[in-house]
Coordinates of N, CA and C and ligand atoms in Angstrom, one line a residue:
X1148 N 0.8 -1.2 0.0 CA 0.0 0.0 0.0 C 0.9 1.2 0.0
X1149 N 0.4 2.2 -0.7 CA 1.2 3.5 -1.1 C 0.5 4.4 0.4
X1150 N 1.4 5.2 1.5 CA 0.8 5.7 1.6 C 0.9 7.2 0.9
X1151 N 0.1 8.6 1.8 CA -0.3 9.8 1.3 C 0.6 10.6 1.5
X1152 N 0.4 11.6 1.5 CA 0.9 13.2 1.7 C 0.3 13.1 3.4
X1153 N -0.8 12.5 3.3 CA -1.8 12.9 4.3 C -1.4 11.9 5.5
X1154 N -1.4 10.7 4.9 CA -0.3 10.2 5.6 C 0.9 10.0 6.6
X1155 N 2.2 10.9 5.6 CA 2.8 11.5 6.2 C 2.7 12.4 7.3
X1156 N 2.0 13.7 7.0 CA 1.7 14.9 7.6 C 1.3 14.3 9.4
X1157 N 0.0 13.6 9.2 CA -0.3 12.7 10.6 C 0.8 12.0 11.2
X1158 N 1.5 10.9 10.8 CA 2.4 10.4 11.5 C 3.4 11.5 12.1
X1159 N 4.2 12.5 11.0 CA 5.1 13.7 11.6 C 4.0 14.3 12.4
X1160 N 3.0 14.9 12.5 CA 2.8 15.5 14.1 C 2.4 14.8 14.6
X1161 N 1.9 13.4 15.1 CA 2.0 12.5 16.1 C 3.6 12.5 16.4
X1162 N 4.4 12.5 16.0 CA 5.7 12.5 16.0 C 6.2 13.7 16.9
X1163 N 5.9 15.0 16.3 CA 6.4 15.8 17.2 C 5.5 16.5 18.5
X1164 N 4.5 15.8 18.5 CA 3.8 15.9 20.0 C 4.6 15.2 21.1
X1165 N 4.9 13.8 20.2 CA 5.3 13.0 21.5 C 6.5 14.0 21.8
X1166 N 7.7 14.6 20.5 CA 9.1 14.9 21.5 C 8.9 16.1 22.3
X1167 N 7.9 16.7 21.8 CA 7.5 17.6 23.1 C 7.3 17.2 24.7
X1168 N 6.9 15.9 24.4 CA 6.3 15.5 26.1 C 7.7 14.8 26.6
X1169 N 8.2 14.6 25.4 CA 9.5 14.0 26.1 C 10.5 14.9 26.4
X1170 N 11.1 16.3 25.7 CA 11.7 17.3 26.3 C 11.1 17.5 28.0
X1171 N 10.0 17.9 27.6 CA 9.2 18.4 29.1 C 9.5 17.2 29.9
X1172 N 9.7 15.9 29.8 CA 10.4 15.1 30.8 C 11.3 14.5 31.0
X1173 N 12.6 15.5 30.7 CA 14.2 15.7 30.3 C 14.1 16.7 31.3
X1174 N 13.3 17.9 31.0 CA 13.9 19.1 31.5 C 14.0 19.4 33.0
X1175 N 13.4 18.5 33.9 CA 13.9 18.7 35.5 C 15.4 17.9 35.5
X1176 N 15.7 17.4 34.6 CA 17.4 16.5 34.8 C 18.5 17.4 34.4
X1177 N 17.9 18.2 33.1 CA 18.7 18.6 32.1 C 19.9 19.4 32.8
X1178 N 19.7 20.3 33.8 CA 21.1 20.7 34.6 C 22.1 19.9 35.1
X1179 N 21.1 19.4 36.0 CA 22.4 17.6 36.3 C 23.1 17.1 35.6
X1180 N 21.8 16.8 34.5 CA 22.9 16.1 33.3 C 23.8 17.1 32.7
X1181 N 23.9 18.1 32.2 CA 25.1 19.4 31.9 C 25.7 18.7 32.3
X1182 N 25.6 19.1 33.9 CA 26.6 19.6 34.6 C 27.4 17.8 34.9
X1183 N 27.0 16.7 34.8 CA 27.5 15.3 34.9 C 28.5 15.4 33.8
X1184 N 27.8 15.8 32.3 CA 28.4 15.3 31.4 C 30.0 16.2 31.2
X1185 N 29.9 17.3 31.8 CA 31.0 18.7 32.0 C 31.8 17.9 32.8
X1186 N 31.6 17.3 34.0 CA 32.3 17.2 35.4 C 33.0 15.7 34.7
X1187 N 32.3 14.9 33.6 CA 32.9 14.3 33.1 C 34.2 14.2 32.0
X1188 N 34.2 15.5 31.2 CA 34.9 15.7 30.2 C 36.1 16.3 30.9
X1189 N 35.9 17.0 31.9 CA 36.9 17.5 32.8 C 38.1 16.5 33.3
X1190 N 37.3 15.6 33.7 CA 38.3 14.4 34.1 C 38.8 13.3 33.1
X1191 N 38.2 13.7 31.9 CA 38.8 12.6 30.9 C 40.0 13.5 30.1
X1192 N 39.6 14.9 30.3 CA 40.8 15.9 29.1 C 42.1 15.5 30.1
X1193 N 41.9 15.5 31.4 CA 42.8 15.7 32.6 C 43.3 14.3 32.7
X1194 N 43.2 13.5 32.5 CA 44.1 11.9 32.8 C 45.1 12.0 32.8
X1195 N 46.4 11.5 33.6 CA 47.4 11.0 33.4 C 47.7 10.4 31.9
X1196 N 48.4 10.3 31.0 CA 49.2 10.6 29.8 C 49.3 9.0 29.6
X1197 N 49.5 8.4 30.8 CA 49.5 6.9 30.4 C 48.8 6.4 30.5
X1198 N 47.1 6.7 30.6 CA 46.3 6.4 30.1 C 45.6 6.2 29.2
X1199 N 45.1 4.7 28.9 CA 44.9 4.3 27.2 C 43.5 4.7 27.2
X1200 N 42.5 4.0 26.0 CA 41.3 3.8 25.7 C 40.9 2.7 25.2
X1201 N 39.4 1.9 25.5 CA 39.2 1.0 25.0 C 38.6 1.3 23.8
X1202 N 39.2 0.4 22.8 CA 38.5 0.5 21.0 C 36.8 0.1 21.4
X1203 N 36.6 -0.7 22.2 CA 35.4 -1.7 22.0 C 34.0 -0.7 23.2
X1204 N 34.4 -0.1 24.1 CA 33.9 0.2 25.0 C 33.8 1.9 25.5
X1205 N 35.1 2.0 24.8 CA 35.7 3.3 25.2 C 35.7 4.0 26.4
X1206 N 36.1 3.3 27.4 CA 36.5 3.2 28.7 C 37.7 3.2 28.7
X1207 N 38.4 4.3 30.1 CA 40.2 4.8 30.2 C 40.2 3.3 30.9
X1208 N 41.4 3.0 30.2 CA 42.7 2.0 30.5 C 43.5 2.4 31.5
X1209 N 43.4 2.7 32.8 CA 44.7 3.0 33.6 C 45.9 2.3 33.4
X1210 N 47.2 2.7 34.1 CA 48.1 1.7 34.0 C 47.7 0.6 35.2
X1211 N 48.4 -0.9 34.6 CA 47.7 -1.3 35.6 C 46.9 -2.6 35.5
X1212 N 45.8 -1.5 34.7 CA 44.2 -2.5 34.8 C 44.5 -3.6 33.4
X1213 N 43.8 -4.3 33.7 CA 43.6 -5.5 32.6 C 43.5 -5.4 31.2
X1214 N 44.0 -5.5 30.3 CA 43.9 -4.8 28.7 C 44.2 -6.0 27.5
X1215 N 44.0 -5.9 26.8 CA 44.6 -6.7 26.0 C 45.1 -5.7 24.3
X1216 N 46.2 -5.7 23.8 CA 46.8 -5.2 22.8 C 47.0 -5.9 21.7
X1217 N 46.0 -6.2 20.5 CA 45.6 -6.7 19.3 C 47.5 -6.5 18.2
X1218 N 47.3 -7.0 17.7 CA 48.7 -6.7 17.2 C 48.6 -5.7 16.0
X1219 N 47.6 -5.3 15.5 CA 47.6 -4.4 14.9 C 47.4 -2.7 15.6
X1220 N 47.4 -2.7 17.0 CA 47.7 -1.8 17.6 C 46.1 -0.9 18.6
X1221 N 45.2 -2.1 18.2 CA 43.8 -1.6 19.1 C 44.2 -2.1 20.5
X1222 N 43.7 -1.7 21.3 CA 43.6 -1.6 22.1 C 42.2 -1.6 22.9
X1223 N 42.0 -3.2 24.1 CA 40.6 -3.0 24.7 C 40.8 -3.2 26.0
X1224 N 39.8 -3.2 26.5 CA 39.7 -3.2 28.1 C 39.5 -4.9 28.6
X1225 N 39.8 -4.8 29.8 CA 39.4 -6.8 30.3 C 38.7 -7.0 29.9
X1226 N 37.2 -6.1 29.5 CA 36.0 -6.9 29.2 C 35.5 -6.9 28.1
X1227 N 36.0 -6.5 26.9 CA 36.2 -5.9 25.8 C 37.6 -7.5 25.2
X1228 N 38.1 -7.7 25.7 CA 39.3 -8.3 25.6 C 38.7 -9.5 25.1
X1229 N 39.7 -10.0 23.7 CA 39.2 -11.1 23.4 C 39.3 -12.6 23.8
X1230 N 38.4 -13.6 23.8 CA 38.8 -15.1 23.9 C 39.4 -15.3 23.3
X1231 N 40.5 -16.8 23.6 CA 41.8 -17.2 22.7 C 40.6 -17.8 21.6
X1232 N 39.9 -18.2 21.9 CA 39.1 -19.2 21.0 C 39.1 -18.2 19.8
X1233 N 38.4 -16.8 20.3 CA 38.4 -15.0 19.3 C 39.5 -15.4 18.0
X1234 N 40.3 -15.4 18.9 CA 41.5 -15.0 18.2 C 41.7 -16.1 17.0
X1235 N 41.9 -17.5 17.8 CA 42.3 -18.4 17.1 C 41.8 -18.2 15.2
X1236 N 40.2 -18.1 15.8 CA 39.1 -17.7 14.7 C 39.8 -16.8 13.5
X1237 N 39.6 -15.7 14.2 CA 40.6 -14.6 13.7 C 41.9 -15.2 12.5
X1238 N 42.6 -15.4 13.5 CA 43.7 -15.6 12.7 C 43.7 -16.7 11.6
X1239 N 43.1 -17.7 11.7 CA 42.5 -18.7 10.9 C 42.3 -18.2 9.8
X1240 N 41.2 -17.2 9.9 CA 40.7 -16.5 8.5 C 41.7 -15.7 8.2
X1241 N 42.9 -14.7 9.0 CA 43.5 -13.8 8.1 C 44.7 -15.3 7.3
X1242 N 45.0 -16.2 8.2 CA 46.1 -17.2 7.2 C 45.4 -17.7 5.7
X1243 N 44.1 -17.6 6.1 CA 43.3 -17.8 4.5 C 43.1 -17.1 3.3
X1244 N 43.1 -15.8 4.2 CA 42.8 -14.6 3.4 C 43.5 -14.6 2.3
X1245 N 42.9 -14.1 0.6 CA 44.1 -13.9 -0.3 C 44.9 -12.0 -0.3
X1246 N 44.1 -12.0 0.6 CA 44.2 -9.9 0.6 C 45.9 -10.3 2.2
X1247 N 46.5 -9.3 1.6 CA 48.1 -9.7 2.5 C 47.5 -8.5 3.8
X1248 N 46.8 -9.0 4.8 CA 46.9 -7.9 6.1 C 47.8 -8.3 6.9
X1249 N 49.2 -8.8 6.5 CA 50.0 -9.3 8.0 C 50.5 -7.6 8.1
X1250 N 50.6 -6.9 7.3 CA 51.3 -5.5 7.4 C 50.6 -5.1 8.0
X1251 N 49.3 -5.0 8.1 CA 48.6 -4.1 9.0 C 48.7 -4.6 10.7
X1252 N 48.7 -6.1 10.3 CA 48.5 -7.0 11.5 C 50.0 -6.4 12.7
X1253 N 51.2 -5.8 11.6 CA 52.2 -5.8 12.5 C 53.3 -6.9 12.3
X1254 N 53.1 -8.1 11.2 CA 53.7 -9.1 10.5 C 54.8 -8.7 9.7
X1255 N 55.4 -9.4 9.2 CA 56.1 -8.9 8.3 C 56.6 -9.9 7.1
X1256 N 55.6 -10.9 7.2 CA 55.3 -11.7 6.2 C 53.8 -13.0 6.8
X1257 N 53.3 -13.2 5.6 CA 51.8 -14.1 5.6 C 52.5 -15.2 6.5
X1258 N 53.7 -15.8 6.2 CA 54.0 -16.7 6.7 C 54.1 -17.0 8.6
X1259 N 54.0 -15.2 8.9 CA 54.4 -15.3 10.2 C 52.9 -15.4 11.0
X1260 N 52.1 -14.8 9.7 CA 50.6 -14.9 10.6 C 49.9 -16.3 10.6
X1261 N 50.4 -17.0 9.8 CA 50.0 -18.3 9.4 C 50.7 -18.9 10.8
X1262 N 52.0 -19.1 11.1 CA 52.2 -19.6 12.6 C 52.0 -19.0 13.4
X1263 N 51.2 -17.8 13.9 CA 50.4 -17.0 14.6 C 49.9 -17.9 15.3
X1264 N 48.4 -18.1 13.9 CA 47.7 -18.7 14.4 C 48.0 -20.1 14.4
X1265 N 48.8 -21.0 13.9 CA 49.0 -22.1 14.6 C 49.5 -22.3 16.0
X1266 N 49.9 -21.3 16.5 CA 50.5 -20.9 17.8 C 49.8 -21.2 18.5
X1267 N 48.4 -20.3 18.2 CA 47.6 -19.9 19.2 C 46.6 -21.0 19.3
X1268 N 46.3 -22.0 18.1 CA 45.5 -22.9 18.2 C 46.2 -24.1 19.3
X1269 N 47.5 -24.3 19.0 CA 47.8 -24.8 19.8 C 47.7 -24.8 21.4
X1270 N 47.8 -23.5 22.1 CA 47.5 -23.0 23.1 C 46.4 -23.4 23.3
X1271 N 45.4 -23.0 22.1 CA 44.1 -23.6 22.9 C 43.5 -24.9 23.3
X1272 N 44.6 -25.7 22.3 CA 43.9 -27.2 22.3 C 45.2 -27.5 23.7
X1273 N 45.9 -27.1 24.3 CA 46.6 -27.4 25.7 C 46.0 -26.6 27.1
X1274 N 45.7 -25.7 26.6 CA 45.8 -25.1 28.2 C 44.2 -24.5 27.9
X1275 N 43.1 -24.2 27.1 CA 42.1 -24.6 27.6 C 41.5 -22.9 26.7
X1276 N 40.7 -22.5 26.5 CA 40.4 -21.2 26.1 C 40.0 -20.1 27.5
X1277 N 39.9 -18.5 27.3 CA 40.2 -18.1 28.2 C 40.1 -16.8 27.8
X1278 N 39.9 -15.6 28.7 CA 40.0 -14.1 28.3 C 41.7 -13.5 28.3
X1279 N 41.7 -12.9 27.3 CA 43.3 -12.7 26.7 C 43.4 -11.7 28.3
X1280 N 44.0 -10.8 28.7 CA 44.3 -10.2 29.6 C 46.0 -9.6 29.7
X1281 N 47.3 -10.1 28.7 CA 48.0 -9.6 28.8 C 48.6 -9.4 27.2
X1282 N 50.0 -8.3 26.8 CA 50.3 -8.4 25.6 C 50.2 -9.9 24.8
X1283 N 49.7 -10.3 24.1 CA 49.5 -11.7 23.7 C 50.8 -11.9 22.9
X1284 N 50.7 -11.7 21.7 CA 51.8 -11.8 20.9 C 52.6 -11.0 20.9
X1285 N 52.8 -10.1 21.6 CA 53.9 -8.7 21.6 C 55.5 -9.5 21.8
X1286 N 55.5 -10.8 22.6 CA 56.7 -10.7 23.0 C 57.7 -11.5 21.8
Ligands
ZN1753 ZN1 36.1 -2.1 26.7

């Protein structure tokens, strides 16, 4: 069914009645909230310098806290942080891949990502799958 002009016109002001009644019940917060979301940007411009971000969540990284660092250089938080199973997956598909991302990956040849992930599969079929929580392959 085609609808109208007429249609339209009704649905859009049923539309903008409701965000009327929804401003009007925003507006006893709307200072608090200012003033939360200010009191917030304050303390994120101000962080200590060695404070990361999570890609996935975008929550500060203290030094410290739980992280996991992707080899192409993202960066997530413990809860954000991938399973080895993740990964294994992952890497599986980039050793298949015919497009060359070991460069991006931080590789420096297909061949190194291809034992990556044989690496990592092996890990998993020994010690059991698990949330990554430290540099994984960095070392
Ligand atoms: Zn996160």
């Amino acid at each position: 069914m085609a609808y109208t002009r007429e249609d339209w016109e009704a649905a859009k002001a049923d539309l903008m009645s409701i965000e009327k009644e929804r401003l009007a019940l925003l507006e006893p917060t709307s200072k608090a909230y200012a003033a939360a979301c200010h009191r917030l940007d304050e303390i994120e411009d101000d962080l200590p310098e060695s404070t990361g971000r999570c890609e996935g969540c975008d929550k500060p990284i203290f030094e410290g806290d739980p992280h996991y660092n992707y080899a192409d250089g993202v960066t997530t938080c413990g809860n954000c942080a991938p399973m080895l199973s993740e990964l294994v997956d992952q890497y599986k598909q980039y050793s298949r891949s015919a497009v060359a991302v070991y460069e991006e990956l931080g590789f420096e040849t297909s061949e190194e990502v291809i034992k990556a992930a044989e690496s990592l599969e092996l890990d998993l079929q020994e010690n059991g799958d698990r949330r990554l929580l430290a540099s994984y392959l960095e070392d």
